[in-house]
């Protein structure tokens, strides 16, 4: 991972012909926000057929680069790249989830006694587009706040675990199929639900992810426990929720960039995956409460539904 601070020190993004790719794209050039930079890198790679672009660090110089970024320098040397001298091949990559399980300002979920902090949680702190290094601040602050919540005085006995996966069928021995579907989910999310989205690609992703998720769910319930199968079931479900939430949004906002719909709606809305008794899971867009806009906090739903912000 090449820190954004490298660009902050003067590194320039160039195509393989040495041209500054951010000139004319944003007034800040290579210091533009990460979503704009990532989309332009992606556009350059697709337009030219290149596998990467170059990060030119010669303006920083070898000695200063080594002093300012020792860990990055060590990693680059492992690949035979001289920081401050050689161009560094870079590509966009999925790095951090801004959504997750909805929590309040103390990390509490809607399930009594269950807390969530860090990347798994949706605190509202990042808004629609995370700033660099805010992930660490979020993890520290909300973990500290969660730790200060008084525990119950009377602890009830731990209830028995719910029924797990079935044992009526043979253990899943389709290792090749599981691995294939793992890769399929990764490719679908990157190519169809990635940096630049379209309605058509999102719908295709939903259809294909739904098939993978249902197959994994059926096999999971029929077979003995298997970590790879459980993970496939989980990532397919999360991917399906993300694609469904993105499909409901008729605008571009923050990290969500919908081709042909670059305008932002005047009323900010959050995407929620909702489960209610007797209903199938579905996605809702809810206006962001004024308190949430100001503080990042959320009020608990009043209808008793189970929600997970995505």
Coordinates of C-alpha atoms in Angstrom, one line a residue:
X1 CA 0.0 0.0 0.0
X2 CA 1.5 3.3 -1.1
X3 CA 0.5 6.0 1.4
X4 CA -1.3 9.1 0.1
X5 CA 1.4 11.0 2.0
X6 CA 3.8 10.1 -0.9
X7 CA 1.6 12.2 -3.2
X8 CA 1.5 14.8 -0.6
X9 CA 5.3 15.0 -0.7
X10 CA 5.3 15.8 -4.4
X11 CA 4.9 12.4 -6.2
X12 CA 3.2 12.6 -9.6
X13 CA 1.0 10.1 -11.3
X14 CA 2.0 9.4 -14.9
X15 CA 1.0 7.0 -17.6
X16 CA 3.6 4.7 -19.1
X17 CA 4.6 7.4 -21.7
X18 CA 5.5 9.7 -18.8
X19 CA 2.5 12.0 -19.1
X20 CA 1.0 13.5 -16.0
X21 CA -2.5 11.9 -16.0
X22 CA -4.1 14.3 -13.5
X23 CA -3.4 17.5 -15.5
X24 CA -6.8 18.9 -16.5
X25 CA -8.7 16.3 -14.4
X26 CA -8.6 18.2 -11.1
X27 CA -7.2 21.5 -10.0
X28 CA -5.1 19.8 -7.3
X29 CA -3.5 17.4 -9.9
X30 CA -2.1 14.3 -8.2
X31 CA -3.2 15.7 -4.8
X32 CA -6.9 15.3 -5.8
X33 CA -9.2 13.2 -3.5
X34 CA -8.6 9.5 -3.7
X35 CA -11.8 8.6 -5.4
X36 CA -11.1 11.0 -8.3
X37 CA -7.5 9.8 -8.5
X38 CA -8.6 6.1 -8.5
X39 CA -11.2 6.7 -11.2
X40 CA -8.6 8.4 -13.5
X41 CA -6.1 5.7 -13.0
X42 CA -8.7 3.1 -13.8
X43 CA -9.8 5.1 -16.9
X44 CA -6.2 5.4 -18.1
X45 CA -5.6 1.7 -17.7
X46 CA -8.7 0.7 -19.6
X47 CA -8.2 3.3 -22.4
X48 CA -4.6 2.3 -23.0
X49 CA -4.7 -1.3 -22.1
X50 CA -2.0 -0.9 -19.4
X51 CA -1.8 -3.0 -16.3
X52 CA -0.8 0.0 -14.1
X53 CA 0.3 3.6 -14.1
X54 CA 3.5 5.0 -12.6
X55 CA 4.0 7.0 -9.5
X56 CA 7.0 9.3 -10.1
X57 CA 8.8 10.1 -6.9
X58 CA 11.9 11.7 -8.3
X59 CA 10.8 15.1 -7.0
X60 CA 11.1 13.7 -3.5
X61 CA 14.5 12.2 -4.0
X62 CA 16.0 8.9 -2.8
X63 CA 17.4 10.1 0.5
X64 CA 14.3 12.0 1.6
X65 CA 12.0 9.2 0.5
X66 CA 14.0 6.7 2.7
X67 CA 13.8 9.1 5.7
X68 CA 10.1 10.0 5.3
X69 CA 8.8 6.5 4.4
X70 CA 11.1 3.8 5.7
X71 CA 8.5 1.0 5.7
X72 CA 7.4 1.7 2.2
X73 CA 11.1 2.0 1.1
X74 CA 11.9 -1.4 2.6
X75 CA 9.0 -3.0 0.8
X76 CA 9.9 -1.4 -2.6
X77 CA 13.5 -2.6 -2.3
X78 CA 12.1 -6.1 -1.9
X79 CA 10.7 -5.7 -5.5
X80 CA 13.9 -4.2 -6.8
X81 CA 12.4 -0.7 -7.0
X82 CA 14.6 2.3 -5.9
X83 CA 12.3 4.8 -4.2
X84 CA 13.0 8.4 -5.4
X85 CA 14.6 7.0 -8.5
X86 CA 12.5 4.4 -10.2
X87 CA 8.9 4.8 -11.2
X88 CA 6.6 2.8 -8.9
X89 CA 3.8 0.8 -10.6
X90 CA 0.5 1.5 -8.9
X91 CA -3.2 0.4 -9.4
X92 CA -6.4 1.2 -7.5
X93 CA -7.4 -1.4 -4.8
X94 CA -10.3 -1.9 -2.5
X95 CA -9.0 -0.8 0.9
X96 CA -11.6 0.1 3.5
X97 CA -15.4 -0.3 3.9
X98 CA -17.1 2.9 4.9
X99 CA -20.4 1.1 5.7
X100 CA -21.1 -1.9 7.9
X101 CA -23.2 -2.8 10.9
X102 CA -25.1 0.2 12.2
X103 CA -24.1 1.3 15.7
X104 CA -24.7 4.3 18.0
X105 CA -22.0 6.7 19.3
X106 CA -21.0 4.0 21.8
X107 CA -20.6 1.2 19.3
X108 CA -23.8 -0.5 20.4
X109 CA -25.8 -2.5 17.8
X110 CA -29.5 -3.3 18.0
X111 CA -28.7 -6.7 19.5
X112 CA -28.5 -6.4 23.3
X113 CA -24.9 -6.8 24.5
X114 CA -23.4 -6.8 21.0
X115 CA -20.9 -4.1 20.0
X116 CA -19.1 -3.4 16.8
X117 CA -16.1 -1.1 16.2
X118 CA -13.6 -0.5 13.4
X119 CA -14.1 -1.5 9.8
X120 CA -17.1 -3.8 10.5
X121 CA -19.1 -0.9 12.0
X122 CA -21.0 1.9 10.3
X123 CA -20.5 4.9 12.7
X124 CA -21.4 7.6 10.2
X125 CA -17.9 9.2 10.9
X126 CA -16.8 8.9 7.3
X127 CA -19.8 10.2 5.5
X128 CA -19.9 9.3 1.9
X129 CA -16.1 9.4 1.3
X130 CA -13.5 8.6 3.9
X131 CA -10.5 10.9 4.5
X132 CA -7.0 9.4 4.7
X133 CA -6.1 7.9 8.1
X134 CA -9.6 8.4 9.6
X135 CA -9.9 4.6 9.9
X136 CA -7.4 4.6 12.7
X137 CA -9.1 7.4 14.5
X138 CA -12.5 5.7 14.2
X139 CA -11.1 2.4 15.5
X140 CA -9.5 4.1 18.5
X141 CA -12.3 6.5 19.4
X142 CA -15.2 4.1 19.1
X143 CA -13.3 1.2 20.8
X144 CA -12.6 3.5 23.7
X145 CA -16.2 4.7 23.9
X146 CA -17.5 1.1 23.7
X147 CA -15.2 0.0 26.5
X148 CA -16.7 2.7 28.8
X149 CA -20.3 1.5 28.5
X150 CA -21.2 -0.1 31.9
X151 CA -21.7 -3.8 31.8
X152 CA -24.9 -5.5 33.1
X153 CA -25.0 -6.1 36.8
X154 CA -26.9 -9.4 36.4
X155 CA -25.4 -11.6 33.7
X156 CA -27.9 -14.2 32.4
X157 CA -26.6 -17.7 31.5
X158 CA -25.4 -18.0 27.9
X159 CA -28.2 -19.4 25.8
X160 CA -27.5 -22.5 23.7
X161 CA -26.1 -21.9 20.3
X162 CA -28.7 -22.0 17.5
X163 CA -28.7 -25.0 15.2
X164 CA -25.7 -24.9 12.9
X165 CA -25.1 -26.3 9.4
X166 CA -26.7 -29.6 8.6
X167 CA -25.0 -32.9 8.8
X168 CA -27.2 -34.8 6.4
X169 CA -25.0 -34.6 3.4
X170 CA -21.3 -35.4 2.7
X171 CA -18.7 -32.7 3.5
X172 CA -18.4 -30.3 0.6
X173 CA -15.5 -31.7 -1.5
X174 CA -16.0 -29.3 -4.4
X175 CA -12.9 -27.4 -3.5
X176 CA -12.3 -26.3 -7.0
X177 CA -15.9 -25.0 -7.3
X178 CA -15.6 -23.1 -4.0
X179 CA -12.3 -21.5 -5.1
X180 CA -13.9 -20.6 -8.5
X181 CA -16.9 -18.9 -6.9
X182 CA -14.6 -17.0 -4.4
X183 CA -12.8 -15.6 -7.4
X184 CA -16.1 -15.0 -9.2
X185 CA -17.3 -12.8 -6.3
X186 CA -14.1 -10.9 -6.3
X187 CA -14.2 -10.2 -10.0
X188 CA -17.9 -9.4 -10.0
X189 CA -17.4 -6.8 -7.2
X190 CA -14.4 -5.2 -8.8
X191 CA -15.7 -5.2 -12.4
X192 CA -19.4 -4.6 -11.9
X193 CA -19.6 -2.9 -8.5
X194 CA -16.3 -1.1 -8.5
X195 CA -15.0 2.4 -9.1
X196 CA -17.4 3.3 -11.9
X197 CA -20.9 1.8 -11.8
X198 CA -23.7 1.5 -14.3
X199 CA -27.3 0.3 -13.8
X200 CA -26.7 -2.5 -16.3
X201 CA -23.6 -3.8 -14.6
X202 CA -25.1 -3.5 -11.1
X203 CA -28.1 -5.6 -12.2
X204 CA -25.9 -8.3 -13.7
X205 CA -23.9 -8.4 -10.5
X206 CA -27.1 -8.8 -8.4
X207 CA -28.3 -11.7 -10.6
X208 CA -25.0 -13.6 -10.5
X209 CA -24.3 -12.9 -6.8
X210 CA -27.8 -14.1 -6.0
X211 CA -27.1 -17.4 -7.7
X212 CA -23.8 -17.9 -5.9
X213 CA -25.3 -16.9 -2.5
X214 CA -28.3 -19.3 -2.8
X215 CA -26.1 -22.2 -3.9
X216 CA -23.7 -21.5 -1.0
X217 CA -26.6 -21.1 1.5
X218 CA -28.2 -24.4 0.4
X219 CA -24.9 -26.3 0.6
X220 CA -24.1 -24.7 4.0
X221 CA -27.3 -25.8 5.5
X222 CA -26.9 -29.4 4.2
X223 CA -23.3 -30.1 5.0
X224 CA -21.1 -30.2 8.0
X225 CA -19.2 -27.0 8.9
X226 CA -16.6 -25.8 6.5
X227 CA -14.8 -22.5 6.8
X228 CA -14.3 -21.9 3.1
X229 CA -18.0 -22.5 2.4
X230 CA -19.1 -20.3 5.3
X231 CA -16.9 -17.5 4.0
X232 CA -18.2 -17.8 0.5
X233 CA -21.7 -17.7 1.8
X234 CA -20.9 -14.5 3.8
X235 CA -19.0 -12.6 1.1
X236 CA -21.7 -13.4 -1.5
X237 CA -24.4 -12.1 0.8
X238 CA -22.4 -8.9 1.6
X239 CA -21.7 -8.4 -2.1
X240 CA -25.4 -8.8 -3.0
X241 CA -26.3 -6.3 -0.4
X242 CA -23.8 -3.8 -1.7
X243 CA -24.9 -4.2 -5.3
X244 CA -28.6 -3.9 -4.2
X245 CA -27.9 -0.8 -2.2
X246 CA -26.0 0.8 -5.1
X247 CA -28.8 -0.1 -7.5
X248 CA -31.4 1.8 -5.4
X249 CA -29.3 5.0 -5.5
X250 CA -30.1 7.3 -8.5
X251 CA -27.2 9.7 -8.0
X252 CA -23.5 9.8 -7.5
X253 CA -22.3 10.6 -4.0
X254 CA -18.9 10.3 -2.5
X255 CA -17.4 6.9 -3.3
X256 CA -20.5 5.8 -5.2
X257 CA -20.0 7.0 -8.8
X258 CA -22.9 6.1 -11.1
X259 CA -22.1 6.7 -14.8
X260 CA -24.6 9.0 -16.4
X261 CA -25.9 10.2 -13.0
X262 CA -23.0 12.4 -11.7
X263 CA -25.3 14.9 -10.0
X264 CA -25.9 14.6 -6.3
X265 CA -29.4 14.7 -4.8
X266 CA -30.1 17.7 -2.5
X267 CA -31.3 15.4 0.3
X268 CA -28.6 13.1 1.6
X269 CA -29.8 9.5 2.1
X270 CA -28.3 6.4 3.6
X271 CA -28.6 2.9 2.2
X272 CA -30.0 0.4 4.7
X273 CA -30.4 -3.4 4.3
X274 CA -33.6 -4.2 6.3
X275 CA -35.0 -7.4 7.8
X276 CA -38.5 -7.4 9.2
X277 CA -40.4 -10.4 10.5
X278 CA -42.2 -12.2 7.7
X279 CA -40.4 -10.2 4.9
X280 CA -37.5 -10.9 2.7
X281 CA -34.4 -8.7 3.2
X282 CA -34.5 -5.6 1.1
X283 CA -32.8 -2.2 0.7
X284 CA -34.2 1.2 1.7
X285 CA -32.8 4.7 1.2
X286 CA -33.5 6.8 4.3
X287 CA -33.0 10.5 4.6
X288 CA -30.1 11.2 6.9
X289 CA -31.3 12.7 10.2
X290 CA -30.1 16.2 11.0
X291 CA -28.4 14.9 14.1
X292 CA -26.4 12.4 12.1
X293 CA -25.3 15.0 9.7
X294 CA -23.9 17.1 12.6
X295 CA -22.5 14.4 14.8
X296 CA -22.3 11.1 12.9
X297 CA -24.7 9.6 15.4
X298 CA -27.9 7.6 14.7
X299 CA -31.1 7.1 16.5
X300 CA -32.4 3.6 16.9
X301 CA -35.3 2.6 14.6
X302 CA -38.7 2.7 16.2
X303 CA -40.3 -0.1 14.3
X304 CA -38.3 -3.0 15.8
X305 CA -36.7 -3.9 12.5
X306 CA -33.2 -5.3 12.2
X307 CA -31.1 -3.1 10.1
X308 CA -27.6 -3.1 8.8
X309 CA -26.3 0.1 7.1
X310 CA -24.5 -0.6 3.8

